[in-house]
CSV table of C-alpha atoms and ligand atoms in Angstrom, one decimal:
chain,number,residue,atom,x,y,z
A,1,MET,CA,-185.1,62.8,100.7
A,2,ASP,CA,-181.7,61.7,99.6
A,3,PRO,CA,-180.4,58.6,101.4
A,4,TYR,CA,-178.2,59.8,104.3
A,5,ARG,CA,-174.5,59.8,103.6
A,6,GLY,CA,-172.3,60.8,106.5
A,7,ARG,CA,-168.5,60.8,106.9
A,8,PHE,CA,-165.6,60.9,109.3
A,9,ALA,CA,-162.6,62.7,107.9
A,10,PRO,CA,-159.6,62.4,110.3
A,11,SER,CA,-156.2,64.1,109.7
A,12,PRO,CA,-153.6,61.4,110.3
A,13,THR,CA,-151.3,63.5,112.4
A,14,GLY,CA,-151.4,60.9,115.2
A,15,PRO,CA,-153.4,58.1,116.6
A,16,LEU,CA,-157.2,58.5,117.4
A,17,HIS,CA,-157.7,60.1,120.8
A,18,PHE,CA,-160.8,61.1,122.8
A,19,GLY,CA,-161.4,64.3,120.8
A,20,SER,CA,-161.3,62.6,117.4
A,21,LEU,CA,-163.3,59.7,118.7
A,22,VAL,CA,-166.1,62.1,119.6
A,23,ALA,CA,-166.3,63.2,115.9
A,24,ALA,CA,-166.1,59.5,114.8
A,25,VAL,CA,-168.8,58.3,117.1
A,26,GLY,CA,-171.1,61.3,116.6
A,27,SER,CA,-171.0,61.0,112.8
A,28,TYR,CA,-171.3,57.2,113.0
A,29,LEU,CA,-174.3,57.2,115.3
A,30,GLU,CA,-176.1,59.9,113.2
A,31,ALA,CA,-175.6,57.8,110.1
A,32,ARG,CA,-176.4,54.4,111.5
A,33,SER,CA,-179.5,55.6,113.5
A,34,ARG,CA,-180.8,56.9,110.2
A,35,ASP,CA,-180.0,53.8,108.2
A,36,GLY,CA,-177.4,55.9,106.4
A,37,LEU,CA,-174.0,55.2,105.0
A,38,TRP,CA,-170.9,56.2,106.9
A,39,LEU,CA,-167.8,57.0,104.8
A,40,VAL,CA,-164.2,57.6,105.9
A,41,ARG,CA,-161.8,60.0,104.2
A,42,MET,CA,-158.2,60.3,105.2
A,43,GLU,CA,-157.3,64.0,105.2
A,44,ASP,CA,-153.6,63.4,104.6
A,45,LEU,CA,-153.3,66.3,102.2
A,46,ASP,CA,-151.0,68.2,104.5
A,47,ALA,CA,-148.0,66.0,104.1
A,48,PRO,CA,-145.7,68.0,106.4
A,49,ARG,CA,-148.2,67.3,109.3
A,50,THR,CA,-149.0,63.7,108.4
A,51,GLN,CA,-147.4,61.1,110.6
A,52,PRO,CA,-146.2,57.9,108.9
A,53,GLY,CA,-148.4,55.0,110.0
A,54,ALA,CA,-151.1,57.2,111.6
A,55,ALA,CA,-153.7,56.6,108.9
A,56,ASP,CA,-153.4,52.8,109.3
A,57,ALA,CA,-153.5,53.1,113.0
A,58,ILE,CA,-156.7,55.2,112.9
A,59,LEU,CA,-158.4,52.6,110.7
A,60,ARG,CA,-157.2,49.8,112.9
A,61,THR,CA,-158.7,51.6,115.9
A,62,LEU,CA,-162.0,52.2,114.1
A,63,GLU,CA,-162.1,48.4,113.3
A,64,ALA,CA,-161.3,47.5,117.0
A,65,CYS,CA,-164.2,49.8,118.0
A,66,GLY,CA,-166.5,47.9,115.7
A,67,MET,CA,-167.0,50.9,113.5
A,68,GLY,CA,-167.2,49.5,109.9
A,69,TRP,CA,-167.3,52.0,107.1
A,70,ASP,CA,-169.0,51.9,103.7
A,71,GLY,CA,-167.2,51.9,100.4
A,72,SER,CA,-163.5,52.6,99.9
A,73,ILE,CA,-161.5,55.2,101.8
A,74,LEU,CA,-160.7,58.4,100.0
A,75,TYR,CA,-157.1,59.5,100.5
A,76,GLN,CA,-156.7,63.3,99.9
A,77,SER,CA,-153.0,62.8,99.1
A,78,ARG,CA,-154.0,61.0,95.9
A,79,ARG,CA,-156.3,63.7,94.7
A,80,SER,CA,-154.3,66.8,93.9
A,81,GLU,CA,-155.3,66.6,90.2
A,82,THR,CA,-158.9,66.9,91.2
A,83,TYR,CA,-158.2,69.9,93.5
A,84,ARG,CA,-156.2,71.5,90.7
A,85,ALA,CA,-159.1,71.2,88.3
A,86,ALA,CA,-161.5,72.7,90.9
A,87,LEU,CA,-159.1,75.6,91.5
A,88,ALA,CA,-158.9,76.1,87.7
A,89,ARG,CA,-162.7,76.4,87.5
A,90,LEU,CA,-162.7,79.1,90.2
A,91,GLU,CA,-159.8,80.9,88.3
A,92,ALA,CA,-161.9,80.8,85.1
A,93,LYS,CA,-164.6,82.6,87.0
A,94,GLY,CA,-162.2,85.4,87.9
A,95,ARG,CA,-162.5,84.7,91.6
A,96,VAL,CA,-158.9,83.7,92.3
A,97,TYR,CA,-155.8,85.9,92.5
A,98,ALA,CA,-152.1,85.4,93.2
A,99,CYS,CA,-150.9,86.6,96.5
A,100,GLY,CA,-147.3,87.4,97.2
A,101,CYS,CA,-147.5,88.3,100.9
A,102,SER,CA,-145.5,86.5,103.5
A,103,ARG,CA,-147.0,85.6,106.8
A,104,LYS,CA,-144.9,88.4,108.4
A,105,GLU,CA,-146.5,90.9,106.0
A,106,ILE,CA,-150.0,90.1,107.1
A,107,ALA,CA,-149.1,89.4,110.8
A,108,ASP,CA,-150.8,92.6,112.1
A,109,SER,CA,-154.1,91.8,110.3
A,110,GLY,CA,-157.3,91.1,112.2
A,111,LEU,CA,-158.1,87.6,113.4
A,112,ALA,CA,-160.9,85.3,112.2
A,113,PRO,CA,-162.9,83.4,114.8
A,114,ASP,CA,-160.7,80.4,114.2
A,115,GLY,CA,-157.6,82.4,114.8
A,116,ALA,CA,-156.6,82.7,111.1
A,117,LEU,CA,-155.4,86.0,109.9
A,118,ILE,CA,-157.9,88.1,108.0
A,119,TYR,CA,-156.1,89.0,104.8
A,120,PRO,CA,-156.2,92.8,104.2
A,121,GLY,CA,-156.5,92.3,100.4
A,122,THR,CA,-153.1,93.7,99.5
A,123,CYS,CA,-152.6,91.7,96.3
A,124,ARG,CA,-156.3,91.7,95.3
A,125,ASN,CA,-155.7,94.0,92.3
A,126,GLY,CA,-152.5,92.4,91.2
A,127,LEU,CA,-149.1,91.6,92.6
A,128,ALA,CA,-147.0,94.7,93.6
A,129,GLN,CA,-143.9,95.3,91.5
A,130,GLY,CA,-141.2,92.9,92.5
A,131,LYS,CA,-143.4,90.5,94.4
A,132,ALA,CA,-143.6,86.8,93.3
A,133,GLU,CA,-146.7,84.7,93.6
A,134,ARG,CA,-146.8,82.6,96.8
A,135,ALA,CA,-150.4,81.6,97.4
A,136,LYS,CA,-153.7,81.7,95.6
A,137,ARG,CA,-156.6,83.3,97.3
A,138,VAL,CA,-160.3,83.6,96.5
A,139,ARG,CA,-162.0,87.0,96.5
A,140,VAL,CA,-165.0,86.9,98.9
A,141,ASP,CA,-166.3,90.4,98.2
A,142,ASP,CA,-169.3,91.0,100.5
A,143,ALA,CA,-170.6,87.4,100.7
A,144,ARG,CA,-172.7,86.8,103.8
A,145,ILE,CA,-173.4,83.2,104.5
A,146,GLU,CA,-176.2,81.9,106.6
A,147,PHE,CA,-176.9,78.3,107.5
A,148,GLU,CA,-178.7,76.3,110.1
A,149,ASP,CA,-176.5,74.0,112.3
A,150,ALA,CA,-178.5,71.0,113.4
A,151,LEU,CA,-177.2,71.4,116.9
A,152,GLN,CA,-175.9,74.9,117.3
A,153,GLY,CA,-178.8,76.6,115.6
A,154,PRO,CA,-178.8,79.5,113.1
A,155,MET,CA,-175.3,80.7,112.0
A,156,ARG,CA,-174.3,83.6,109.9
A,157,GLN,CA,-171.0,85.0,108.8
A,158,ASN,CA,-169.8,88.0,106.8
A,159,LEU,CA,-166.9,86.6,105.0
A,160,ALA,CA,-165.3,89.9,104.2
A,161,THR,CA,-165.0,91.0,107.9
A,162,GLU,CA,-164.8,87.6,109.6
A,163,ALA,CA,-162.7,85.5,107.2
A,164,GLY,CA,-161.3,87.7,104.4
A,165,ASP,CA,-160.0,86.5,101.1
A,166,PHE,CA,-158.7,83.0,102.0
A,167,VAL,CA,-156.1,80.7,100.7
A,168,LEU,CA,-157.0,78.0,98.2
A,169,ARG,CA,-153.4,77.0,97.3
A,170,ARG,CA,-150.7,77.5,99.9
A,171,ALA,CA,-147.3,78.9,99.5
A,172,ASP,CA,-145.9,75.4,99.7
A,173,GLY,CA,-148.0,74.4,96.6
A,174,LEU,CA,-150.5,72.3,98.6
A,175,HIS,CA,-154.2,72.8,98.1
A,176,ALA,CA,-155.9,74.2,101.2
A,177,TYR,CA,-158.2,72.2,103.4
A,178,GLN,CA,-161.1,74.6,102.6
A,179,LEU,CA,-160.9,73.7,98.9
A,180,ALA,CA,-160.2,70.0,99.4
A,181,VAL,CA,-163.0,69.4,101.9
A,182,VAL,CA,-165.6,70.9,99.5
A,183,VAL,CA,-164.4,69.0,96.5
A,184,ASP,CA,-164.3,65.7,98.5
A,185,ASP,CA,-167.7,66.1,100.3
A,186,ALA,CA,-169.2,66.6,96.9
A,187,GLU,CA,-167.2,63.6,95.4
A,188,GLN,CA,-168.5,61.4,98.2
A,189,GLU,CA,-172.0,62.8,97.9
A,190,ILE,CA,-172.1,63.6,101.6
A,191,THR,CA,-175.5,64.8,102.7
A,192,ASP,CA,-174.7,65.4,106.3
A,193,VAL,CA,-171.4,66.6,107.9
A,194,VAL,CA,-171.1,65.9,111.6
A,195,ARG,CA,-167.8,67.2,113.1
A,196,GLY,CA,-166.3,69.2,116.0
A,197,ALA,CA,-167.3,72.8,116.6
A,198,ASP,CA,-163.7,73.9,116.0
A,199,LEU,CA,-164.7,73.8,112.3
A,200,LEU,CA,-167.9,75.8,112.8
A,201,ALA,CA,-166.2,79.0,111.7
A,202,SER,CA,-164.9,77.3,108.6
A,203,THR,CA,-168.3,76.2,107.4
A,204,PRO,CA,-169.3,79.5,105.8
A,205,ARG,CA,-166.1,79.5,103.7
A,206,GLN,CA,-166.9,76.0,102.6
A,207,ILE,CA,-170.5,76.9,101.7
A,208,PHE,CA,-169.1,79.9,99.7
A,209,ILE,CA,-166.9,77.6,97.7
A,210,GLN,CA,-169.7,75.1,97.1
A,211,ARG,CA,-171.8,77.9,95.7
A,212,LEU,CA,-169.1,79.1,93.4
A,213,LEU,CA,-168.5,75.6,92.1
A,214,GLY,CA,-172.3,74.9,91.8
A,215,LEU,CA,-172.1,72.1,94.3
A,216,PRO,CA,-174.9,71.2,96.7
A,217,SER,CA,-174.4,72.1,100.4
A,218,PRO,CA,-174.7,69.2,102.9
A,219,ARG,CA,-176.4,69.8,106.2
A,220,TYR,CA,-174.1,70.5,109.1
A,221,LEU,CA,-174.0,69.5,112.7
A,222,HIS,CA,-171.1,70.7,114.9
A,223,LEU,CA,-170.5,68.7,118.1
A,224,PRO,CA,-169.0,70.3,121.2
A,225,LEU,CA,-165.3,70.2,121.0
A,226,ALA,CA,-163.5,68.1,123.7
A,227,VAL,CA,-161.1,70.3,125.6
A,228,ASN,CA,-158.6,69.7,128.4
A,229,ALA,CA,-158.5,71.5,131.8
A,230,ALA,CA,-156.7,74.5,130.2
A,231,GLY,CA,-159.5,74.8,127.6
A,232,GLU,CA,-157.3,73.6,124.8
A,233,LYS,CA,-158.5,71.2,122.0
A,234,LEU,CA,-157.3,67.6,122.7
A,235,SER,CA,-154.6,66.8,120.2
A,236,LYS,CA,-151.2,65.2,119.9
A,237,GLN,CA,-149.7,68.5,120.9
A,238,THR,CA,-151.7,68.6,124.1
A,239,LEU,CA,-150.7,65.0,124.7
A,240,ALA,CA,-154.1,63.4,124.5
A,241,PRO,CA,-153.7,59.7,125.0
A,242,PRO,CA,-154.5,57.3,122.1
A,243,VAL,CA,-157.7,55.2,122.3
A,244,ASP,CA,-156.8,51.7,123.7
A,245,GLU,CA,-157.5,49.5,120.7
A,246,ARG,CA,-157.3,46.3,122.9
A,247,ASN,CA,-160.1,47.6,125.1
A,248,PRO,CA,-162.0,50.5,123.3
A,249,VAL,CA,-165.5,50.1,124.8
A,250,PRO,CA,-164.8,52.2,127.9
A,251,ALA,CA,-163.6,55.1,125.7
A,252,LEU,CA,-166.7,54.7,123.5
A,253,ALA,CA,-169.0,54.8,126.6
A,254,GLN,CA,-167.2,57.9,127.8
A,255,VAL,CA,-168.0,59.5,124.4
A,256,LEU,CA,-171.7,58.7,124.9
A,257,VAL,CA,-171.6,60.4,128.4
A,258,PHE,CA,-169.8,63.4,126.8
A,259,LEU,CA,-172.6,63.6,124.3
A,260,GLY,CA,-175.3,63.6,127.0
A,261,LEU,CA,-176.4,59.9,127.1
A,262,SER,CA,-176.5,57.8,130.2
A,263,PRO,CA,-175.3,54.3,129.2
A,264,PRO,CA,-176.1,51.6,131.8
A,265,GLN,CA,-173.2,50.3,133.9
A,266,ALA,CA,-173.2,47.0,132.1
A,267,LEU,CA,-172.4,48.7,128.8
A,268,TRP,CA,-168.9,49.6,129.9
A,269,GLN,CA,-167.9,45.9,130.0
A,270,SER,CA,-169.9,45.0,126.8
A,271,THR,CA,-168.5,43.9,123.5
A,272,PRO,CA,-168.5,46.4,120.6
A,273,PRO,CA,-171.6,44.9,118.9
A,274,GLU,CA,-173.5,45.0,122.2
A,275,PHE,CA,-172.3,48.6,122.7
A,276,TRP,CA,-173.5,49.7,119.2
A,277,ASN,CA,-176.8,48.0,119.6
A,278,TRP,CA,-177.5,50.1,122.7
A,279,ALA,CA,-175.9,53.3,121.4
A,280,ILE,CA,-177.8,53.2,118.0
A,281,SER,CA,-181.2,52.6,119.6
A,282,ASN,CA,-180.7,55.2,122.3
A,283,TRP,CA,-179.0,57.9,120.2
A,284,THR,CA,-180.7,61.3,120.2
A,285,LEU,CA,-179.6,64.9,119.4
A,286,GLU,CA,-181.9,66.1,122.2
A,287,ARG,CA,-179.4,65.2,124.9
A,288,ILE,CA,-176.2,66.7,123.4
A,289,PRO,CA,-175.2,69.9,125.2
A,290,ARG,CA,-175.6,72.9,122.8
A,291,ARG,CA,-172.1,74.0,123.5
A,292,LEU,CA,-169.0,74.8,121.4
A,293,SER,CA,-166.7,73.0,123.8
A,294,LEU,CA,-166.9,70.7,126.9
A,295,PRO,CA,-164.2,69.4,129.2
A,296,ALA,CA,-163.1,65.9,128.2
A,297,PRO,CA,-163.4,63.3,131.0
B,301,LIG,N1,-159.6,66.6,109.0
B,301,LIG,C1,-160.2,67.5,109.9
B,301,LIG,C2,-159.8,67.2,111.3
B,301,LIG,O1,-159.4,66.1,111.6
B,301,LIG,C3,-161.7,67.4,109.9
B,301,LIG,C4,-162.3,67.9,108.7
B,301,LIG,C5,-163.8,67.9,108.6
B,301,LIG,O2,-164.4,67.1,109.3
B,301,LIG,O3,-164.3,68.6,107.7
B,301,LIG,O4,-159.9,68.1,112.2
């Protein structure tokens, strides 16, 4: 088997909070308990959503948590040439078309499981007279994708009815997350993706692009998503508090509890190295609730 290469890929839209810490800790523990590598990638592609200083703050918090990463950090904001080349390869295969529809024009389309609009295919056979290109989309045809999630079990999706032809380059000229994540997971030779279950519905689109580009598919494990009392994903918008970088161990221990482990009382007051010592040797997938979301503490 290939040596394990995991990753944590935060979007620097704000400081690390409990929700993003779950993805960081879960991916870190899977990697370290398998003697694997753990890489970090800054998903700062979406400049309008990126908060100045957040990337450095996230890295500082990871360091304060005692979570050292391997290799150098990949910054998506520096890789648009590589995404452009990948898009060109898909275009050469005749899978990509220009779309001139505005959000308003597709607003009454069906909804994908992640809330995205399912594009009705209006521009699939060419732009209508008088319409200018806005985005680039990939034609999914009748692709049906199946994969085994290491925690959530067997998954399948019919891309045509559950995702639709999706955007690879946005109307604002930025490459879409779905394209960048595939190119970057391949670039970093990631063998195992561990992340929140909010991305479960995106995985078939990513596998689809991997296959079109002839790239290997990593294994996937989607952790329960931490939600607040209203059932909303923890985020800056839902006012999730940042992890306290002067005293991060209690938050780390809370993540273990969230993921089904029972850390001993003394661990809450331990140092980060003591914490990881216990966490790595007691880590098991068996105890993680097989749920898509769970209330955060
Ligand atoms: N950047 C994404 C996020 O913070 C995660 C992407 C991924 O893990 O594939 O939600």
